[in-house]
Coordinates of C-alpha atoms in Angstrom, one line a residue:
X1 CA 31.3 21.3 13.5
X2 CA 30.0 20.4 10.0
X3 CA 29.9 22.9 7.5
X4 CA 28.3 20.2 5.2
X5 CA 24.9 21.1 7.1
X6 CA 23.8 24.6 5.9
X7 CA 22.5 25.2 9.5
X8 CA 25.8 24.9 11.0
X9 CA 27.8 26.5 8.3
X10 CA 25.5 29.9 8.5
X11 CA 26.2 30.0 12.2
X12 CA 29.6 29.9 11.9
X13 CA 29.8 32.4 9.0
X14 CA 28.1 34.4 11.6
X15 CA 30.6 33.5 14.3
X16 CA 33.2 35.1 11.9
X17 CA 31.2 37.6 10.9
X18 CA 30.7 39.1 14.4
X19 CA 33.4 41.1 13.7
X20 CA 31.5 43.6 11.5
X21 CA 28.5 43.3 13.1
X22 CA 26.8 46.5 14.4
X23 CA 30.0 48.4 12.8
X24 CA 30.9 51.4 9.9
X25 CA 33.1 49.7 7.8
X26 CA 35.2 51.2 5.2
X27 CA 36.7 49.0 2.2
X28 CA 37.7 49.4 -1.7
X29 CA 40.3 51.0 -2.8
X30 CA 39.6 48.7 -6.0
X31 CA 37.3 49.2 -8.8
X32 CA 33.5 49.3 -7.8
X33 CA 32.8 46.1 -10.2
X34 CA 35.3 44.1 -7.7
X35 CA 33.1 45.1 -4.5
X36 CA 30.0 43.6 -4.9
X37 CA 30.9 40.2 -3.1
X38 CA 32.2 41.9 -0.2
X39 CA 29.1 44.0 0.1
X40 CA 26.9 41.4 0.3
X41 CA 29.2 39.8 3.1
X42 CA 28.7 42.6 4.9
X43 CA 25.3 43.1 4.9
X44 CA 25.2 39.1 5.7
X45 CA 27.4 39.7 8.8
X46 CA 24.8 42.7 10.1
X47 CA 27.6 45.7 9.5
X48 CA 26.1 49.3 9.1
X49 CA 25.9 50.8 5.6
X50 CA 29.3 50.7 4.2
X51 CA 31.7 53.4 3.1
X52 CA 33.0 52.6 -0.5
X53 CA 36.4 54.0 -1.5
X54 CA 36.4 52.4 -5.9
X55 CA 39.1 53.3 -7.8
X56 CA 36.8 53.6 -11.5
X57 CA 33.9 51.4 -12.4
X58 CA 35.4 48.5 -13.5
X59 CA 33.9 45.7 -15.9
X60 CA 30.5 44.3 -14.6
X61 CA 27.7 44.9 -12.1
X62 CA 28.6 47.6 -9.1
X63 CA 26.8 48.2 -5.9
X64 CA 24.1 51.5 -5.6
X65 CA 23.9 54.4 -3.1
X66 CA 21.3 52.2 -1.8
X67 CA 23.8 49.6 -0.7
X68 CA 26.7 52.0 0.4
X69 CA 27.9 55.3 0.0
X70 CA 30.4 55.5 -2.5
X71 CA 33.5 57.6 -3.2
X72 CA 35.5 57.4 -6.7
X73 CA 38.8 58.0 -6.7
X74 CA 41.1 58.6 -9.5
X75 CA 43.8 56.3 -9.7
X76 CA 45.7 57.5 -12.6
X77 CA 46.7 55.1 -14.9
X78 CA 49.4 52.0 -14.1
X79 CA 52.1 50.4 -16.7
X80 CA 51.1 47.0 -15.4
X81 CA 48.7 45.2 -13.1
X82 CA 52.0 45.0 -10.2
X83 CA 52.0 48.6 -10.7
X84 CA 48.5 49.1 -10.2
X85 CA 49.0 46.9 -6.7
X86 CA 52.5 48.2 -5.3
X87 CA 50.2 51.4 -5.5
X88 CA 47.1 50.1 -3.4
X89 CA 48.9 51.0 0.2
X90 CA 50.6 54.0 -0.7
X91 CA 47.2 55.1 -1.6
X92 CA 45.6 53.8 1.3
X93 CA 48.4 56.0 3.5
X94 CA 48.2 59.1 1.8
X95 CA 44.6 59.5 0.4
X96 CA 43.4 62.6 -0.8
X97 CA 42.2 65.2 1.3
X98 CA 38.6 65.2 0.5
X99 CA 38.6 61.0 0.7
X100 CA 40.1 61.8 4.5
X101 CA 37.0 64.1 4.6
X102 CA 34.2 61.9 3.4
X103 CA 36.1 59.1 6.1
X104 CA 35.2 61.3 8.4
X105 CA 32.0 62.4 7.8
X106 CA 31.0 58.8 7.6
X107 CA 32.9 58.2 10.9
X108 CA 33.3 61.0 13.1
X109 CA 33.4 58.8 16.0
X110 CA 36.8 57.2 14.8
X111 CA 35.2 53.5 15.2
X112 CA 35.1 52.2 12.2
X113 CA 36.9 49.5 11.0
X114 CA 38.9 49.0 7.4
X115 CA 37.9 45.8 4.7
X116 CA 41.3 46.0 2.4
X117 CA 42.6 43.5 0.0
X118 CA 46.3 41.5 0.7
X119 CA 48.2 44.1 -0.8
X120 CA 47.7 47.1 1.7
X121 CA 49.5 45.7 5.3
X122 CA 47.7 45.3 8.3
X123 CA 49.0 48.7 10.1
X124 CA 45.9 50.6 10.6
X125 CA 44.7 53.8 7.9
X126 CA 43.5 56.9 10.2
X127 CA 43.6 55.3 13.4
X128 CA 41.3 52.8 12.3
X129 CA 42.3 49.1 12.0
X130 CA 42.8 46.9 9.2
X131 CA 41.0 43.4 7.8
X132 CA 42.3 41.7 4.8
X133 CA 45.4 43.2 4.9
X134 CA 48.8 41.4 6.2
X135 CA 52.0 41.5 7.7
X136 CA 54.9 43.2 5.8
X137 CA 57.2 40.1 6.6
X138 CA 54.2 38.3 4.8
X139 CA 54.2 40.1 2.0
X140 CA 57.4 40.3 1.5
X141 CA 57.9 36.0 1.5
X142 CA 56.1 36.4 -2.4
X143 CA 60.1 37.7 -3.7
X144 CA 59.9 34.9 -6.2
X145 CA 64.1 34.9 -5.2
X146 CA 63.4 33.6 -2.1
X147 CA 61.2 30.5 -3.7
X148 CA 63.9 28.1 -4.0
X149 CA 65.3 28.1 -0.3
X150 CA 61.6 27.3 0.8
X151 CA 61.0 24.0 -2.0
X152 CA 64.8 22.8 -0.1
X153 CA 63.9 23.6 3.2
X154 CA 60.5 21.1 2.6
X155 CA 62.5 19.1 0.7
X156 CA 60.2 19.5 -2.7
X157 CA 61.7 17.9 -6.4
X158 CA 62.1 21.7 -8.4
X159 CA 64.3 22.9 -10.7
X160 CA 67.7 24.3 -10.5
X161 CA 67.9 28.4 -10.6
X162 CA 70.5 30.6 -9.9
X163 CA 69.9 34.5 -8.5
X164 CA 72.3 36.6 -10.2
X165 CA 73.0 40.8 -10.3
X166 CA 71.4 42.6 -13.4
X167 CA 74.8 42.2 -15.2
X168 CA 74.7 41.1 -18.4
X169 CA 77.8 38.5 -18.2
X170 CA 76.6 36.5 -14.7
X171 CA 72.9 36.2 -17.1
X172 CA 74.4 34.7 -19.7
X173 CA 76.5 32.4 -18.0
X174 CA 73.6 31.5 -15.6
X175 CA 71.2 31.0 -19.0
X176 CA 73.8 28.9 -20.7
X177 CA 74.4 26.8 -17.6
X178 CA 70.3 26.2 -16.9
X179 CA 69.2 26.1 -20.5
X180 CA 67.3 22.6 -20.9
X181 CA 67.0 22.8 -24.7
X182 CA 63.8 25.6 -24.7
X183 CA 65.8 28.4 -23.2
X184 CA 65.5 30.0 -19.5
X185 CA 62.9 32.0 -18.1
X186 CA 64.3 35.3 -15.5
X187 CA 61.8 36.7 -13.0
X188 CA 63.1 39.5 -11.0
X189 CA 63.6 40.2 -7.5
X190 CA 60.9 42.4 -5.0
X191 CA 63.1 44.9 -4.7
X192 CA 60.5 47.9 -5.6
X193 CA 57.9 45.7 -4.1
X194 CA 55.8 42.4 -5.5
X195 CA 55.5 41.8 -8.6
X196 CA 52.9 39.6 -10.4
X197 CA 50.5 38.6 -13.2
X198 CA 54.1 37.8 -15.3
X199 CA 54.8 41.7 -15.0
X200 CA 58.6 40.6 -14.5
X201 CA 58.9 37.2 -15.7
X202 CA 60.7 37.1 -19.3
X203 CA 61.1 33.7 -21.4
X204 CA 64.6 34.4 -23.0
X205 CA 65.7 31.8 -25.7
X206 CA 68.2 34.0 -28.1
X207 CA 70.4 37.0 -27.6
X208 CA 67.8 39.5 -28.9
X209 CA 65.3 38.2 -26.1
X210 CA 68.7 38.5 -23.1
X211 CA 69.0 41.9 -24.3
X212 CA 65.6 42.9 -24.2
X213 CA 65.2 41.3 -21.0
X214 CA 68.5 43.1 -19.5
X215 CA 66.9 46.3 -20.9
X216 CA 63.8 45.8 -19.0
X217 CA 65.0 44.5 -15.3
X218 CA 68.2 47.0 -15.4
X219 CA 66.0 49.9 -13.9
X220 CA 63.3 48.1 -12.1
X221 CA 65.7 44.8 -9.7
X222 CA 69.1 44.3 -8.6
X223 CA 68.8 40.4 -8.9
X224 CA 67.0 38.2 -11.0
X225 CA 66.3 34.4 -11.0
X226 CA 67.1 32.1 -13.9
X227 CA 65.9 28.6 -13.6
X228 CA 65.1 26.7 -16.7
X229 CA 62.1 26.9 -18.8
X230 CA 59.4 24.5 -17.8
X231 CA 56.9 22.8 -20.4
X232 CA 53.5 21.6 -19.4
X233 CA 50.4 22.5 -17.6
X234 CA 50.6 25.8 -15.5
X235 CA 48.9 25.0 -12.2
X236 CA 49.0 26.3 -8.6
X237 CA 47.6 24.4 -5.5
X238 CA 46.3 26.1 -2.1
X239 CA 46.4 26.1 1.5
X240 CA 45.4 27.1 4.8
X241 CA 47.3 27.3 7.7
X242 CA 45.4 26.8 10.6
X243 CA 45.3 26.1 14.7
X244 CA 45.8 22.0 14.1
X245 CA 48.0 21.8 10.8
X246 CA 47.3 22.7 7.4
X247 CA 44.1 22.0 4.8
X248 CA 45.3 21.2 1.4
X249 CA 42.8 21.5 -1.6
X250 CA 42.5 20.4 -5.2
X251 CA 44.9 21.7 -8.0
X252 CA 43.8 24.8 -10.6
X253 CA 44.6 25.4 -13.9
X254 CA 46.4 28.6 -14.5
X255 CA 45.5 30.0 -18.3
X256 CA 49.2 31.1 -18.6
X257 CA 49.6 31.4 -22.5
X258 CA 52.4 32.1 -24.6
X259 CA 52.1 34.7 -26.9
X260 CA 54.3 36.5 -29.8
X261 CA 58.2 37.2 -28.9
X262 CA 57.6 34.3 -26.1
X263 CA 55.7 36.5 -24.1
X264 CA 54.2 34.9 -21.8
X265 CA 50.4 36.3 -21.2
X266 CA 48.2 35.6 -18.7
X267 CA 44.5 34.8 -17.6
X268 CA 42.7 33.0 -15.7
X269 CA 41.9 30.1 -13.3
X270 CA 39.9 26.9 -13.7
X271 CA 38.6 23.4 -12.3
X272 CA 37.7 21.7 -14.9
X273 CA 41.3 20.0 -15.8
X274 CA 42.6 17.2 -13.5
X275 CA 46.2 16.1 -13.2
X276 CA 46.7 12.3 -12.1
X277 CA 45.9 11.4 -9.4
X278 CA 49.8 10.9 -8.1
X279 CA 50.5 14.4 -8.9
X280 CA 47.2 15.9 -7.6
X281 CA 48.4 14.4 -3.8
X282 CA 52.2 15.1 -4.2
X283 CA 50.8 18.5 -4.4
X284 CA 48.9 18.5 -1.9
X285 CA 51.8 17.1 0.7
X286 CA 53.7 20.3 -0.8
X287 CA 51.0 22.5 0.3
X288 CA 50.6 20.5 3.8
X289 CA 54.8 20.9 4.4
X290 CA 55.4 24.1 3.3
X291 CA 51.8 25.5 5.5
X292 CA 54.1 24.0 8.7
X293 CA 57.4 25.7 7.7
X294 CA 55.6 28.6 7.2
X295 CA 54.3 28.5 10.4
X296 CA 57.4 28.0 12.3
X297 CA 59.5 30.5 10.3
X298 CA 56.7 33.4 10.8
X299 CA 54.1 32.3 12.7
X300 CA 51.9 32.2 9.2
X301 CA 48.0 31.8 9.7
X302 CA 45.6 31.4 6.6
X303 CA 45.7 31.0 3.0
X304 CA 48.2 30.7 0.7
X305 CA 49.1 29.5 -3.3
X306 CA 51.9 27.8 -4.7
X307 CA 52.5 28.2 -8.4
X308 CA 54.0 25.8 -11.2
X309 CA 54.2 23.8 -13.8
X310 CA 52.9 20.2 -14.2
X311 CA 55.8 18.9 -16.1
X312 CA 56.6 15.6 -17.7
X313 CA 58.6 14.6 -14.9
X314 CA 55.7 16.3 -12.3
X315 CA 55.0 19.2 -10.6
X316 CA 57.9 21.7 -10.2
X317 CA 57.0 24.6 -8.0
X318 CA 58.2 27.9 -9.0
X319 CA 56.6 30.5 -7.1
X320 CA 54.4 31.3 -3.4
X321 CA 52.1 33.6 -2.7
X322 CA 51.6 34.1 0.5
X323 CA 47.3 35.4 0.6
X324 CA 44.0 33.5 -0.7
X325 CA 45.7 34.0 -4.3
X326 CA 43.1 33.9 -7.7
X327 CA 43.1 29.9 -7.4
X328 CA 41.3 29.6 -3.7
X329 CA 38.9 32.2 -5.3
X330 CA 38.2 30.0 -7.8
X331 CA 38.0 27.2 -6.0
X332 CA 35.8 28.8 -2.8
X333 CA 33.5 30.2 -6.1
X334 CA 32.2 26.6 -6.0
X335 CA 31.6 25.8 -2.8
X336 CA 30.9 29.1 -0.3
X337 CA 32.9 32.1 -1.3
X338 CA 31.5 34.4 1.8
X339 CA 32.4 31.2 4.2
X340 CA 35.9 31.4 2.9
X341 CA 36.8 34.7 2.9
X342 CA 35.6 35.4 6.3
X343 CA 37.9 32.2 7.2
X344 CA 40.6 34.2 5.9
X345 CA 40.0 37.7 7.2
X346 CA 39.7 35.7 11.2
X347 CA 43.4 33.9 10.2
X348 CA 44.9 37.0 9.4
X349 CA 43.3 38.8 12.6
X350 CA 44.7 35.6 15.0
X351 CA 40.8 35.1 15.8
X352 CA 39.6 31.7 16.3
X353 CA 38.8 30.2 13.1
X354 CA 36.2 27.8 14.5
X355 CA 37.4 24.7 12.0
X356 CA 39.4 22.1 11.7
X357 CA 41.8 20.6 8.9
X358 CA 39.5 18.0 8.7
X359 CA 36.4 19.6 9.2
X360 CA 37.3 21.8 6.3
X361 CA 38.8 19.3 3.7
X362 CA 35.9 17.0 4.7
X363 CA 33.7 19.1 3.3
X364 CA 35.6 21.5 0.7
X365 CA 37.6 19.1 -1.2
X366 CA 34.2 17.0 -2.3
X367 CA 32.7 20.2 -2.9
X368 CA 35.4 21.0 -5.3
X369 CA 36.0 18.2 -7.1
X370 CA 32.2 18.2 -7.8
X371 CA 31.5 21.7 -8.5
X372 CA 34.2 22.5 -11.3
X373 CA 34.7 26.3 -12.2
X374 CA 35.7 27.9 -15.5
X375 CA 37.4 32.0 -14.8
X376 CA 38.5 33.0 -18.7
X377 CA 39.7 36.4 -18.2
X378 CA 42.3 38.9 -19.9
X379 CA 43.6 42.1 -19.2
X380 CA 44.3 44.2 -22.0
X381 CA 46.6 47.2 -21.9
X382 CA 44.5 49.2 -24.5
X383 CA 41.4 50.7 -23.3
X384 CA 38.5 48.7 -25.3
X385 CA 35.5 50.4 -23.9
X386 CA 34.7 53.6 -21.6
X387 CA 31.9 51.8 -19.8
X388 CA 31.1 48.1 -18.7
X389 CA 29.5 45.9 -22.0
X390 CA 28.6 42.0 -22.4
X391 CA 28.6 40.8 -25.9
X392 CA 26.7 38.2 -26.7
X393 CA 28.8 35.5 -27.8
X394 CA 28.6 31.8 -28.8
X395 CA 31.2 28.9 -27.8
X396 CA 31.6 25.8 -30.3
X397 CA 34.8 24.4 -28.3
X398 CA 36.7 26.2 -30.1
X399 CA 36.3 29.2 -30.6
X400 CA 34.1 32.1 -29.4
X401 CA 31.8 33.9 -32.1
X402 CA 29.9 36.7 -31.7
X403 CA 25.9 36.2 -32.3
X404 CA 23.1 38.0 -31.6
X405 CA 21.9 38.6 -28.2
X406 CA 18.6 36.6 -28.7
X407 CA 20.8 33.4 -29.9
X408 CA 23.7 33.8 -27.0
X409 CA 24.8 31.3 -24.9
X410 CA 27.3 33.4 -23.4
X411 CA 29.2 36.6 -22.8
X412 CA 32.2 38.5 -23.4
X413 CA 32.2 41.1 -20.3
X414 CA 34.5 44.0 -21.4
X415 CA 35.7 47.3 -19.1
X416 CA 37.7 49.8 -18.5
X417 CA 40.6 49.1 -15.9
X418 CA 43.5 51.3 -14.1
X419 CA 46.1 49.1 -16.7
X420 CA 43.5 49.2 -19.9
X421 CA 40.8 46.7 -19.9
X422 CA 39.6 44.0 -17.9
X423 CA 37.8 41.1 -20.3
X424 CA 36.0 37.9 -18.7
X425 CA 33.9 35.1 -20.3
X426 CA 30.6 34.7 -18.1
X427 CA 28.0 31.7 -19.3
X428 CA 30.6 29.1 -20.7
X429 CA 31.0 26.5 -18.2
X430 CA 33.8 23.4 -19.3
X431 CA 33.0 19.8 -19.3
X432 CA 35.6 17.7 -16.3
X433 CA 39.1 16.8 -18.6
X434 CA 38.5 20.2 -20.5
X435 CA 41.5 22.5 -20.2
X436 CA 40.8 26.7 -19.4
X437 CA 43.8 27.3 -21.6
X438 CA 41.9 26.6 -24.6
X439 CA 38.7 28.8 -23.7
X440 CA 41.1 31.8 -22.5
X441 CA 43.2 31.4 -25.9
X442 CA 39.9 31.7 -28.1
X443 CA 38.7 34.7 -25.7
X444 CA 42.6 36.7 -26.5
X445 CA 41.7 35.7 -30.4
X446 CA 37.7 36.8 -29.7
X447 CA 39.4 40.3 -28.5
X448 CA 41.8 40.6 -31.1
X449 CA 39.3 40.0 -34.0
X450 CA 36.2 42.0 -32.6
X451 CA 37.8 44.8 -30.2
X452 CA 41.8 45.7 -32.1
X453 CA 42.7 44.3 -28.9
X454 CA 46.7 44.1 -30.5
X455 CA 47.5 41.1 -28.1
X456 CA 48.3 38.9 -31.1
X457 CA 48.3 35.1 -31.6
X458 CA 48.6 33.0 -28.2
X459 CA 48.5 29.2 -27.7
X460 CA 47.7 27.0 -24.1
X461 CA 50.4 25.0 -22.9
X462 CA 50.4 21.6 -23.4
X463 CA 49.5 18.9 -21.3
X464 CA 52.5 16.3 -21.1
X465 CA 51.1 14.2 -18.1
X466 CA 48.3 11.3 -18.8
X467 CA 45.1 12.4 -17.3
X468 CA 43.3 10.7 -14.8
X469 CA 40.4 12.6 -14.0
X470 CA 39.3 12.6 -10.1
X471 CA 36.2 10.5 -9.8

């Protein structure tokens, strides 16, 4: 198969769609702005009118009545963005009564099937079974304590860590004993359920920043890793595990910033930055040894992400994430994002994926290098707006301004989200060897000077690697 020839591609997105054709399908449980895409894959796949569960509007364009029935929800309002996703399967499993009964008006029958996102697990909701979901033991491989086993048992370069009890004397002898000359960073254990988006990650340099950092994991883990703080270029690089071996892709930029009190705050993914060439395929053999162990130590099918920093002595991994992470997104978003996520959804259903490693990276990794992405986004706990907006904005390469509309080149997108506000730049596309950092850094200042955002001054890592940009 060649999914370079559109002919053949749409007939095996159809092959993996077949799952939803002729079929009631119910999916959300996210705001209505996130459900677009997977609308339009199921209409492309021949599935009956859909039944949409959204949890608020969201920021951006949502589907009609006329594409799906809809159902709101109200999902109260979350601390954090982990919050707002440890609470995506509890709500799945004890929806509100009338949700149950608008379910089963739309499916009295009992045969429709459930499109759900990787944090709800594949057990099925109402007697109904689950896509997009995955297994618990999956799930539960994203405990950023159990990272460092995984880099050994590949044998990956990383850095040293220690997992230590929420005591403040084994911290501070860990700390002292990692501490590289820029202080430590502690991420806590999974022991609530995952954690993400830095939600329990803490860069501690002084004793003012251990005891704030004690203060916060004390109630919320019993363990916490400390490995050293890393300097360089956040980056993650992705995987899928299929039926002959695993396809590595390209590296992504991770817009992790540092903000005030070393607060580490975070938005989002990008193509246009490209590590040497040296480090862009040791990361991809990472991705290719750690898809195998993952295989034989759970039988692991599809996509997943592993997160780090492109240091000045190369990449050091630091995290996994076991699902088609923000990065593949990002990186499907130029090539074919249906084609991918219907990959996905036959992995984590054990159906034949109908591709090859090399069918896949033969086609995919061109694609990527040559259609480069730019995904500025930042989440905001204050609520901005009370309904969806785009301000016109204009980008010099440094900074975003606001203009008016007629003069735009671009967009701030700003909404309202279960955690505050979601914020996005749409229009700005960077030049190859630009770095996201610096667009998502002017889009936090853009927010603080126009909206009171109150996120305060932030600054892009810097790049300590010679680039090499992929020709």
């Amino acid at each position: 198969m060649n999914p370079a020839d559109e002919t053949e591609r749409s007939a095996w997105r159809a092959r993996l769609g077949a799952v939803f054709t002729g079929r009631k399908v119910i999916t959300g449980l996210l705001p209505l702005a996130g459900l677009p895409s997977w609308v339009r894959l199921l209409d492309e796949a021949g599935a009956q009118r859909p039944l949409l569960l959204g949890t608020g509007r969201g920021a951006g364009p949502v589907p009609t009545e006329e594409d799906a029935e809809i159902v709101l929800l109200d999902p109260g309002h979350h601390e954090s963005m982990t919050a707002e996703l440890r609470a995506q399967d509890a709500l799945a499993r004890q929806l509100p009564a009338e949700v149950v009964a608008a379910i089963e008006r739309y499916d009295p029958d009992g045969e429709a099937v459930w499109l759900l996102g990787p944090f709800v697990v594949n057990e099925p909701v109402l007697g109904r079974p689950v896509y997009g979901g995955r297994p618990a033991d999956w799930l539960a491989l994203e405990d950023k304590l159990l990272a460092e086993g995984i880099w050994r048992a590949v044998g990956a370069p990383h850095a040293p860590a220690r997992v230590v009890p929420v005591d403040a004397v084994p911290l501070e002898e860990a700390s002292r004993a990692l501490d590289l000359g820029a202080g430590v960073v502690w991420a806590g254990d999974a022991r609530d359920g995952f954690n993400g988006g830095g939600d329990f990650t803490r860069w501690v340099v002084s004793a003012g920043d251990r005891l704030a950092a004690w203060s916060f994991f004390g109630p919320r883990c019993d363990r916490v890793r400390v490995m050293p703080f890393l300097d360089g270029v956040p980056c993650s690089v992705h995987g899928i595990v299929l039926p002959d071996g695993t396809a590595a892709f390209r590296p992504v930029e991770l817009a992790i910033m540092r903000g005030p009190g070393r607060r580490f705050v975070y938005g989002g993914q990008g193509t246009s930055w490209d590590p040497p060439e040296a480090d862009r395929e040791q990361m991809r053999d990472l991705v290719r040894r750690v898809g195998e162990h993952l295989r034989r130590r759970c039988g692991y099918r599809g996509a997943f992400g592993i997160d780090g920093v492109l240091t000045r002595d190369g990449f050091r991994p630091t995290e996994l994430n076991t699902r088609a992470a923000g990065g593949l997104a990002t990186l499907a978003q130029g090539v074919d994002p249906a084609a991918f996520t219907l990959l996905q959804l036959a992995c984590l259903a054990g159906h034949d994926p109908g591709i090859t490693v090399a069918e896949l990276e033969g086609w995919a990794l061109p694609a990527m290098d040559a259609d480069r992405v730019t995904k500025a986004i930042a989440m905001v706990p204050r609520r901005l707006t009370e309904e969806s907006v785009d301000l016109p904005v204009l980008w010099d390469g440094a900074d975003l301004r606001p203009c008016p509309a007629l003069d735009a080149e671009a967009a701030v997108m700003v909404g309202p989200s279960a955690v505050g506000s979601f914020t996005k730049v749409t229009g700005v596309s960077l030049a190859r060897g630009e770095r996201l950092g610096a667009l998502n850094a002017a889009l936090v200042r853009f927010l603080d000077a126009e909206l009171d955002a109150g996120v305060g001054p932030v600054e892009a890592a810097p790049d300590l690697r010679a680039v090499s940009p992929t020709a």
